[in-house]
GROMACS .gro file of C-alpha atoms in nm:
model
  376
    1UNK     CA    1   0.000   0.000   0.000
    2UNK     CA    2   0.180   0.343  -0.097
    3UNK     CA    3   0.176   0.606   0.159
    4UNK     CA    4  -0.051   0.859  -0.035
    5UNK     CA    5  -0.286   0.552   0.013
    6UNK     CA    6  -0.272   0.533   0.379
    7UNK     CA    7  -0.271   0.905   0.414
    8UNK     CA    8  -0.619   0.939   0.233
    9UNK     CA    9  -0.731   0.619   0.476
   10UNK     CA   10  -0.629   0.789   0.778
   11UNK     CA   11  -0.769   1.127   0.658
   12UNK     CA   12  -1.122   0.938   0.571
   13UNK     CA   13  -1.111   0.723   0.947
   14UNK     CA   14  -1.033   1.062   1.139
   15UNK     CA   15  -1.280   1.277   0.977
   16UNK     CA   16  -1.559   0.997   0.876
   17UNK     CA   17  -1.741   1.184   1.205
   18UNK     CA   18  -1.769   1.535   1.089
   19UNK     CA   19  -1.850   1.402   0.719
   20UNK     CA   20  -2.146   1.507   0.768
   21UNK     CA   21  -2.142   1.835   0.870
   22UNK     CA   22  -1.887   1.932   0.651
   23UNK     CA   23  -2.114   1.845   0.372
   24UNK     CA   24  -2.435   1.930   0.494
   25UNK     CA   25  -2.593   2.214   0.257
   26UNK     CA   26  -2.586   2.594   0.392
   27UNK     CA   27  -2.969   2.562   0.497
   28UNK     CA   28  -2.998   2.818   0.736
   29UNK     CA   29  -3.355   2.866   0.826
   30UNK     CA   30  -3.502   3.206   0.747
   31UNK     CA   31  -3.817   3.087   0.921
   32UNK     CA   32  -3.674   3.180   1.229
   33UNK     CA   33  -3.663   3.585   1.127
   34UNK     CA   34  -4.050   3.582   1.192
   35UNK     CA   35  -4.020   3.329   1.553
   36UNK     CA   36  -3.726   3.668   1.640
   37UNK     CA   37  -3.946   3.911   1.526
   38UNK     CA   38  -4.256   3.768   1.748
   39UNK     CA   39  -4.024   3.764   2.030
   40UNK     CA   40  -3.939   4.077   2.036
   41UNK     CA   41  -4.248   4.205   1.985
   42UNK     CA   42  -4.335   4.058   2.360
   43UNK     CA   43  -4.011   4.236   2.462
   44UNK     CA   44  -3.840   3.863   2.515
   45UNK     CA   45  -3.455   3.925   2.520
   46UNK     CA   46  -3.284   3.682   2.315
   47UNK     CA   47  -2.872   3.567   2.270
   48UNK     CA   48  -2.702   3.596   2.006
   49UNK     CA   49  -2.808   3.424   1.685
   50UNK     CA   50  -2.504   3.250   1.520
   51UNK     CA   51  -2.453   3.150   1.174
   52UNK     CA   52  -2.402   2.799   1.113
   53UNK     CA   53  -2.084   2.919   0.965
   54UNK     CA   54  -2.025   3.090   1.238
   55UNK     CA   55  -2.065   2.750   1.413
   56UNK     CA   56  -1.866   2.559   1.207
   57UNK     CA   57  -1.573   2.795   1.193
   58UNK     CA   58  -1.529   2.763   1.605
   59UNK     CA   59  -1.546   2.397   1.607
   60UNK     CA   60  -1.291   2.398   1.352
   61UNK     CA   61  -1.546   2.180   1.099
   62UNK     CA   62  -1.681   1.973   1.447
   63UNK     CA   63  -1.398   1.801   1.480
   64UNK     CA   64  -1.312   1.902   1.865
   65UNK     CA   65  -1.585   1.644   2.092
   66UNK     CA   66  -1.656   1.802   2.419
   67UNK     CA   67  -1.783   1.494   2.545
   68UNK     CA   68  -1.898   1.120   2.348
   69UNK     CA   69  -2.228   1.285   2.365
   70UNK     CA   70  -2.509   1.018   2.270
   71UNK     CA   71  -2.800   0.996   1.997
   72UNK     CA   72  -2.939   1.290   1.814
   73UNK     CA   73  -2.739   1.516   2.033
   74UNK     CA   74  -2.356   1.608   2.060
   75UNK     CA   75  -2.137   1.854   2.236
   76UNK     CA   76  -1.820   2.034   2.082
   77UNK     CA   77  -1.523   2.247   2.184
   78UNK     CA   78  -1.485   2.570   1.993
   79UNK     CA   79  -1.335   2.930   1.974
   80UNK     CA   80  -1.562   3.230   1.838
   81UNK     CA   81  -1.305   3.377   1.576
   82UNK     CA   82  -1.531   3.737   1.689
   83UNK     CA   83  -1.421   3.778   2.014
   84UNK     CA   84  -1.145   3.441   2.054
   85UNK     CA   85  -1.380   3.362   2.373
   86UNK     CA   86  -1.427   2.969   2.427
   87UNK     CA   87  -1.747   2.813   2.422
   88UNK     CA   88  -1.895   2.467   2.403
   89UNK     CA   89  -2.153   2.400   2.085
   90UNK     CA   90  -2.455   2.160   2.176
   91UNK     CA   91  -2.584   2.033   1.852
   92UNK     CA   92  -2.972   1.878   1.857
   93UNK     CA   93  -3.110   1.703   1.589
   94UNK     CA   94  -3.432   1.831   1.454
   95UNK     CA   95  -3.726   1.583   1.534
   96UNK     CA   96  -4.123   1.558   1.537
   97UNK     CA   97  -4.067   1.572   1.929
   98UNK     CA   98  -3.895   1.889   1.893
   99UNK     CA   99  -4.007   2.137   1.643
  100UNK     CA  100  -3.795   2.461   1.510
  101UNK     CA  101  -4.071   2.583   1.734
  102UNK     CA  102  -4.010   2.423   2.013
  103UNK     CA  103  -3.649   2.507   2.014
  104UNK     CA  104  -3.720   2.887   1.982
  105UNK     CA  105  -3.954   2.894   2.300
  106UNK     CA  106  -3.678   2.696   2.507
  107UNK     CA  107  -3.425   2.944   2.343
  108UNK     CA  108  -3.671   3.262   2.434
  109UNK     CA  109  -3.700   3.066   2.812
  110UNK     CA  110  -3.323   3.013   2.893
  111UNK     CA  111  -3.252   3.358   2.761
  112UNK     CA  112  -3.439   3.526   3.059
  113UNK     CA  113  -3.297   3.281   3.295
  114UNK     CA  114  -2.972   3.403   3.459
  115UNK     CA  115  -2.818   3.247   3.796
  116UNK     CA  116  -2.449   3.225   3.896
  117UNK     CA  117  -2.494   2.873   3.953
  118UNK     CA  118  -2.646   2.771   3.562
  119UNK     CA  119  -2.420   2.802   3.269
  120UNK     CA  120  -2.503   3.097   3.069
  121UNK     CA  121  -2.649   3.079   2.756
  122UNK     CA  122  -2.469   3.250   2.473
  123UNK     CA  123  -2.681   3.223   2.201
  124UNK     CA  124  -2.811   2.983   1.877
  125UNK     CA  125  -2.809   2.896   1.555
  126UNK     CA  126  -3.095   2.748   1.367
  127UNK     CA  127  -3.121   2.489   1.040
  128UNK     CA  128  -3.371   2.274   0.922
  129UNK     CA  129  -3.210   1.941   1.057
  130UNK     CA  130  -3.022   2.049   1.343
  131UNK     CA  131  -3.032   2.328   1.613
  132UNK     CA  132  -2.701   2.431   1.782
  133UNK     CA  133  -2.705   2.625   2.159
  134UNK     CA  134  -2.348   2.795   2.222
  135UNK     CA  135  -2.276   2.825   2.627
  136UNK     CA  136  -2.033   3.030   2.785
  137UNK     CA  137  -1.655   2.850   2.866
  138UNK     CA  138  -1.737   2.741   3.216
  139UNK     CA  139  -1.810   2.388   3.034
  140UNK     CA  140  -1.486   2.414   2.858
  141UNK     CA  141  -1.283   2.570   3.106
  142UNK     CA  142  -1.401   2.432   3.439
  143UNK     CA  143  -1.394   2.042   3.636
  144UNK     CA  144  -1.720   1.854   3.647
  145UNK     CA  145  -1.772   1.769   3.975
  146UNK     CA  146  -1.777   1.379   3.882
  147UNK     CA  147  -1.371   1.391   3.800
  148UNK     CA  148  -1.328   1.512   4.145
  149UNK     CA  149  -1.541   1.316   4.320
  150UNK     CA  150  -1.461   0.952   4.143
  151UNK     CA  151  -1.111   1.045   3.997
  152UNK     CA  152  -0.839   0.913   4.120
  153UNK     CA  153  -0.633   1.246   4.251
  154UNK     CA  154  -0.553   1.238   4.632
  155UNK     CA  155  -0.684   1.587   4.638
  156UNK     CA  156  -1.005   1.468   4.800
  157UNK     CA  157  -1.233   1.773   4.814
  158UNK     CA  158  -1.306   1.919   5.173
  159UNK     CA  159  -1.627   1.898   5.351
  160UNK     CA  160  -1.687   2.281   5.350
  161UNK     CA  161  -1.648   2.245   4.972
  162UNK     CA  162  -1.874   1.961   4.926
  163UNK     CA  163  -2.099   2.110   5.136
  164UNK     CA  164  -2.102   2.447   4.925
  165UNK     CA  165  -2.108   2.220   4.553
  166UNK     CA  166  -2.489   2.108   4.727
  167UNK     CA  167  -2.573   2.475   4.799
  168UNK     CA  168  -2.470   2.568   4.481
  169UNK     CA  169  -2.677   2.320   4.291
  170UNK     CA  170  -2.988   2.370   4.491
  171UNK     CA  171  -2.975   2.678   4.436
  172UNK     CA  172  -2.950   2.659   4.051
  173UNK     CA  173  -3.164   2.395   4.029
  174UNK     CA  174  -3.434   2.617   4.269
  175UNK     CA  175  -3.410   2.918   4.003
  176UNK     CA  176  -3.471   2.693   3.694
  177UNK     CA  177  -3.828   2.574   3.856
  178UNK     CA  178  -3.927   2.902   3.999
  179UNK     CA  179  -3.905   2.988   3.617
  180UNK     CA  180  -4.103   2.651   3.508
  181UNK     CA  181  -3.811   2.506   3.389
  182UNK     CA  182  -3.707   2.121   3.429
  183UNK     CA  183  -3.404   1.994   3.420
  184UNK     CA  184  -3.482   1.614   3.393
  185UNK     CA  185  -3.028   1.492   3.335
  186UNK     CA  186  -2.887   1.660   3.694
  187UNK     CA  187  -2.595   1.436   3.727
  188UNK     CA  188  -2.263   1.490   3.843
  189UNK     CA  189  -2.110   1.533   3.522
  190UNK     CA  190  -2.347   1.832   3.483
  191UNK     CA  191  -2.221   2.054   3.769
  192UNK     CA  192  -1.879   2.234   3.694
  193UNK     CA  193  -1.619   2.368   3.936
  194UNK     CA  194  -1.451   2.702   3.925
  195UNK     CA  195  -1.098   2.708   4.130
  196UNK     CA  196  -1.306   2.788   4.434
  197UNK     CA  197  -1.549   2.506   4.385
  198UNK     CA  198  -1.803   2.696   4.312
  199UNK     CA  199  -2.098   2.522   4.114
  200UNK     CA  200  -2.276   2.575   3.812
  201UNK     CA  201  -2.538   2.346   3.645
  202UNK     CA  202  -2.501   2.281   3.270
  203UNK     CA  203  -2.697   2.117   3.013
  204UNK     CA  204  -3.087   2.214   3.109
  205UNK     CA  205  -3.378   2.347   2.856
  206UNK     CA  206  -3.571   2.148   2.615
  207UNK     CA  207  -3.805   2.051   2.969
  208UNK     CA  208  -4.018   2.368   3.017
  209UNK     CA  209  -4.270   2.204   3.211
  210UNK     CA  210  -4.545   2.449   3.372
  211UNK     CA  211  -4.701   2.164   3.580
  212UNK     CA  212  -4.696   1.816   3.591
  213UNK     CA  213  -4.764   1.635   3.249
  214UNK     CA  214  -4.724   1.335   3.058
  215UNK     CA  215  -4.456   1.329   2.812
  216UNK     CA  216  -4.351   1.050   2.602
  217UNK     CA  217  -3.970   1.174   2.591
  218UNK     CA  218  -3.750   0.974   2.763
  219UNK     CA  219  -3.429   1.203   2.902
  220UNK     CA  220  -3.188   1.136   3.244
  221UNK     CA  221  -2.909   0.892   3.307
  222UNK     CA  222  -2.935   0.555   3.450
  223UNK     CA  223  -2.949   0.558   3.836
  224UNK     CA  224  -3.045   0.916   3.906
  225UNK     CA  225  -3.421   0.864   3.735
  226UNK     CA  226  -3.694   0.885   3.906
  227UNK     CA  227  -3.957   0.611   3.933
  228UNK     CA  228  -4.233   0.792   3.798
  229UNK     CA  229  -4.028   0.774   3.433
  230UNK     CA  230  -4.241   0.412   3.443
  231UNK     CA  231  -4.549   0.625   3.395
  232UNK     CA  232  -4.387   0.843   3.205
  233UNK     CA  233  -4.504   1.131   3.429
  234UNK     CA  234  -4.244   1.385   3.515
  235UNK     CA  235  -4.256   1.730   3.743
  236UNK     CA  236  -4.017   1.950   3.977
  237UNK     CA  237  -3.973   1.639   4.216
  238UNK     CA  238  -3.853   1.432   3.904
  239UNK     CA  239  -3.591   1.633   3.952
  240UNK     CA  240  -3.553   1.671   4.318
  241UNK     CA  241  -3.494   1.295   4.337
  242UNK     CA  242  -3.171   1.346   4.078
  243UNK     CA  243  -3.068   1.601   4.322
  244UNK     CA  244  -3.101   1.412   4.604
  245UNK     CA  245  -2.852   1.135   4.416
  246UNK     CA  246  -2.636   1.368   4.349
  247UNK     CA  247  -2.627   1.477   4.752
  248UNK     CA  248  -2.545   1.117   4.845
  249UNK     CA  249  -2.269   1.080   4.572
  250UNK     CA  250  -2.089   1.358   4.728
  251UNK     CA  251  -2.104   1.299   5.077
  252UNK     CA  252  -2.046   0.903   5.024
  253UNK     CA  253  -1.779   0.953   4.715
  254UNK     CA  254  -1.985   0.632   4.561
  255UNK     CA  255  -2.080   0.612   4.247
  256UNK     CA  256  -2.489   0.632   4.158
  257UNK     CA  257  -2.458   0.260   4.017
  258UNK     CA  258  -2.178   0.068   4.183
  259UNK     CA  259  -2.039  -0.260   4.350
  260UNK     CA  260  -2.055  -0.320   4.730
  261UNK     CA  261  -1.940  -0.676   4.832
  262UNK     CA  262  -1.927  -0.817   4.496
  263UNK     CA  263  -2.262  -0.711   4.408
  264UNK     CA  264  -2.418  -0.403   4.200
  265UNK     CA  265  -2.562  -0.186   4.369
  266UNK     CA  266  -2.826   0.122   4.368
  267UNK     CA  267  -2.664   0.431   4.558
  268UNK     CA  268  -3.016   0.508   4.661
  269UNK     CA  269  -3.063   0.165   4.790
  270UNK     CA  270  -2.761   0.099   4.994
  271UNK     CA  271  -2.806   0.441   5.181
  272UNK     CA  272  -3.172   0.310   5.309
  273UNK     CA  273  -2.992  -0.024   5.419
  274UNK     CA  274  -2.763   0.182   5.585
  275UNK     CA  275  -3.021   0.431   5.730
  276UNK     CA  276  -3.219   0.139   5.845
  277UNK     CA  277  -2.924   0.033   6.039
  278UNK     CA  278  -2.910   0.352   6.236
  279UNK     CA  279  -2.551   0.415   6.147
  280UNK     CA  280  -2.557   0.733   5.919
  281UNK     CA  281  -2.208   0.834   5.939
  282UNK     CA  282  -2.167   0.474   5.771
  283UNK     CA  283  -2.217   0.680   5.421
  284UNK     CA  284  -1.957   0.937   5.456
  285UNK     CA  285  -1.666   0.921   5.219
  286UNK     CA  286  -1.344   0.777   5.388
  287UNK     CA  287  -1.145   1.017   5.250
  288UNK     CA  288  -1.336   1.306   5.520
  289UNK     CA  289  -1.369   1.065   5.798
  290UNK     CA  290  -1.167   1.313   5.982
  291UNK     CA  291  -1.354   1.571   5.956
  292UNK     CA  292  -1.660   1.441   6.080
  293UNK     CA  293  -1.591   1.519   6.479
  294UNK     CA  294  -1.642   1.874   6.323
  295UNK     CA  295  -1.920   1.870   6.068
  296UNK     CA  296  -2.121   1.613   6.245
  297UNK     CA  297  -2.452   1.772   6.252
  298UNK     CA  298  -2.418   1.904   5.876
  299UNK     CA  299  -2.316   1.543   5.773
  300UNK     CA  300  -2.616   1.405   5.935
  301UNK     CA  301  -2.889   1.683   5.806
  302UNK     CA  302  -2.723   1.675   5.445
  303UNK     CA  303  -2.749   1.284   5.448
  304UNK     CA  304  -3.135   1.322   5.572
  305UNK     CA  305  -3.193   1.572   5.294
  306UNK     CA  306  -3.088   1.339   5.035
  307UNK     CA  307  -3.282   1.080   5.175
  308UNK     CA  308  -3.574   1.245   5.183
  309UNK     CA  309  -3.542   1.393   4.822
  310UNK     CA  310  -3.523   1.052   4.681
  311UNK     CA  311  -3.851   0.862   4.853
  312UNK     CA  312  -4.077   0.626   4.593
  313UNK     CA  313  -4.352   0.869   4.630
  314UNK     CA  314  -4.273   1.218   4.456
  315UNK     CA  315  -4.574   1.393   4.662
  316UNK     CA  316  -4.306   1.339   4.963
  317UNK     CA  317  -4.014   1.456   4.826
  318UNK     CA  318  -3.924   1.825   4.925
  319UNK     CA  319  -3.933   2.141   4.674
  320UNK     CA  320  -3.600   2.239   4.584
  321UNK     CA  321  -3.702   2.557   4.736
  322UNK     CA  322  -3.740   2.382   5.035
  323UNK     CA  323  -3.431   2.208   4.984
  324UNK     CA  324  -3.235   2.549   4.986
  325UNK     CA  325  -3.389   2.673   5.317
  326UNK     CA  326  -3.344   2.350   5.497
  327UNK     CA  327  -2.978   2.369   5.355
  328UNK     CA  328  -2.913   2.722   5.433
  329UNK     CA  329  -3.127   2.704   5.830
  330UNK     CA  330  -2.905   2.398   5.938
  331UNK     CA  331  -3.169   2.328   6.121
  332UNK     CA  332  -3.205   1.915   6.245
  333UNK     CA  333  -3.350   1.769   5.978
  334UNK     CA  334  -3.618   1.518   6.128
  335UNK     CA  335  -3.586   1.131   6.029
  336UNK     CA  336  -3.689   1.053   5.630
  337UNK     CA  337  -3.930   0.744   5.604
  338UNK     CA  338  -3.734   0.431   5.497
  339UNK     CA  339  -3.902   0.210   5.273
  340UNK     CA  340  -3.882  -0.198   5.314
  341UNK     CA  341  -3.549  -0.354   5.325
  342UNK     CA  342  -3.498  -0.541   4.948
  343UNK     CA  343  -3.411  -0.930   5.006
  344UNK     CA  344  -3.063  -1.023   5.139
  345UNK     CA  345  -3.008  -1.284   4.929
  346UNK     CA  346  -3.079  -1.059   4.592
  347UNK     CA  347  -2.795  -1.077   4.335
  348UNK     CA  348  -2.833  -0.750   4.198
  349UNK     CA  349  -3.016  -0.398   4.362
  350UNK     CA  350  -3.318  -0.419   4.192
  351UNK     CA  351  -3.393  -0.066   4.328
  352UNK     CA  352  -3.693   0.110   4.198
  353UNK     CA  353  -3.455   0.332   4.010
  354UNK     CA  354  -3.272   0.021   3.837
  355UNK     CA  355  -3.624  -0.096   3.724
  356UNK     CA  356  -3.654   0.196   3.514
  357UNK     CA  357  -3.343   0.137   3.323
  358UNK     CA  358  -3.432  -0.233   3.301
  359UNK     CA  359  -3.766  -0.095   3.151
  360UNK     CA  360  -3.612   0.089   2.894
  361UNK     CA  361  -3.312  -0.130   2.780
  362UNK     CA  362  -3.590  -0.396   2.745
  363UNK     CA  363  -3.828  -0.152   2.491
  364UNK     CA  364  -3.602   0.156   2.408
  365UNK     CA  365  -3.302   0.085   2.128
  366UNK     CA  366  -3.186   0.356   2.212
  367UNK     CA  367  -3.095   0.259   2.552
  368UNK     CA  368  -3.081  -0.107   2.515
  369UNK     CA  369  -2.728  -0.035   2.327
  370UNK     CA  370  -2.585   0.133   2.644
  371UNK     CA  371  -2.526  -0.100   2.922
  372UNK     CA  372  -2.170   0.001   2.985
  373UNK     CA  373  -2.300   0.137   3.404
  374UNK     CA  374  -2.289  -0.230   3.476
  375UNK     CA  375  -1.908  -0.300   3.373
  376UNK     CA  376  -1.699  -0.283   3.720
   0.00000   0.00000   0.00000
């Protein structure tokens, strides 16, 4: 095989992503001038509207993957050759489930939203098959919390930080429902660290839910879903449970979906066991052991917090506003209800949250193909 040969194979394998893109047809929408025009007519401020070359120019052609991303909708690293700021590009695929009209009311609803814990929105760009949301460079710049909390630096992050990251989130998370705005993917991997570990919240919109209502799209990540996903009904405490998942991750340092004694195990699961048992302090991470002679009382009211944000039955679950007052009071927390022990002699956690993803690897394609939180 002659070298010019391999060149143009290599060339093909390393671009065969961004193929594409690169020869997708310049089909801006011009739709969108009348969806602006409405908009401002109501006196909605909007961000920036970007031109898909625009777009394309910053990610260098899409060829710089923020993340793996997953199904219709990617993430990419990019520069704005404008201004030389860094942002991260979030390209959605256009579908009957979400119209060019859909898009522009969760573009005109994130727009108004501003809170120093969520991500800022910069602005948009608009085509026929794909929408694209451009966010500021905290998602480029910054740690998500899940590198520092399951990593494996020895730089084990401090109580009064952890305790701050939950603050931080509640609070963010508090602002986007006060505005009727779900979330529906809080995760770890979603909240981002300045140097001073403060928190912001990435990756919300495209879940402007007024009140509770069925919807027939599933979104969220194994082990921090809800039950009521089953019914496909979703509201505030959909997300309230994710929250409180997140609050046991980072007081425990475990995983959502991990092993405990050879078996897989639901975080939400093994912290009632453990609850049951009377010994709290049994969740903390090791690596802040020491300092819980200190922060005993916080420990035990952030642990009871989580708890209670993650109970079966939503209608019990705390408001995030809630949440933030309990947080901010440090007031005891009184005891959570603790739902029936599962059976001993299980082999796996078959947690109400695990059901759900068993649900939908068994009747969504989509997820059936990712079964990679059960590998060790």
């Amino acid at each position: 095989m002659s070298l010019i040969t391999i060149f143009r194979w290599l060339k093909k394998l390393l671009h065969y992503d961004n193929k594409e893109e690169e020869q997708r047809p310049r089909e801006e929408d011009e739709d969108c001038t009348s969806i602006l025009a409405d908009a401002a007519s109501q006196q909605f401020s909007f961000p920036r509207k970007f031109s898909y070359d625009e777009i394309q120019a910053a990610t260098s052609k899409f060829v710089r993957k923020h993340n793996p991303g997953n199904g219709k909708v990617a993430y990419f690293e990019g520069r704005l050759r404008s201004s030389g700021k860094r942002v991260v590009v979030k390209k959605v695929e256009a579908s009957r489930r979400l119209s060019k009209e859909d898009f522009m009311e969760e573009v005109t609803k994130m727009s108004s939203i501003q809170h120093r814990n969520l991500v800022e929105l910069q602005g948009f760009c608009l085509l026929r098959s794909s929408f694209f949301l451009v966010y500021s460079d905290y998602m480029y710049s910054r740690t998500p919390l899940d590198k520092l909390l399951f990593g494996n630096s020895d730089d084990a992050l401090r109580w009064t930080s952890r305790l701050q990251i939950v603050v931080d989130v509640a609070k963010g998370l508090a602002c986007l429902h006060s505005n009727n705005v779900l979330h529906l993917d809080l995760k770890s991997e979603n909240v981002h660290l300045d140097s001073n570990f403060r928190a912001k919240i990435s990756d919300f919109g495209f879940s402007s839910l007024a009140a509770e209502k069925t919807t027939m799209t599933v979104r969220g990540t194994p082990g921090y879903m809800a039950p009521e996903w089953l019914q496909m009904r979703v509201s505030e405490k959909t997300d309230v449970y994710s929250f409180g998942i997140l609050v046991l991750e980072v007081v425990s340092g475990k995983k959502t979906i991990h092993y405990e004694k050879q078996m897989l195990r639901h975080l939400g699961t093994w912290a009632f066991q453990v609850a049951h048992r009377g010994r709290l302090f049994e969740m903390v991470d090791t690596k802040i052991l020491p300092e819980v002679s200190s922060h005993s009382r916080q420990m035990k009211n952030l642990l009871k917090i989580g708890l209670w944000c993650i109970q079966a039955d939503a209608r019990i679950r705390p408001s995030m506003s809630s949440a933030v007052k309990m947080l901010e009071e440090g007031r005891s927390i009184i005891d959570p209800p603790l739902p029936p022990l599962p059976r001993e002699d299980a082999s796996i956690d078959m947690d109400f949250s695990l059901s759900v993803v068993m649900e939908m690897m068994q009747h969504r394609q989509d997820y059936g193909k990712k079964s990679s939180f059960f590998r060790k």
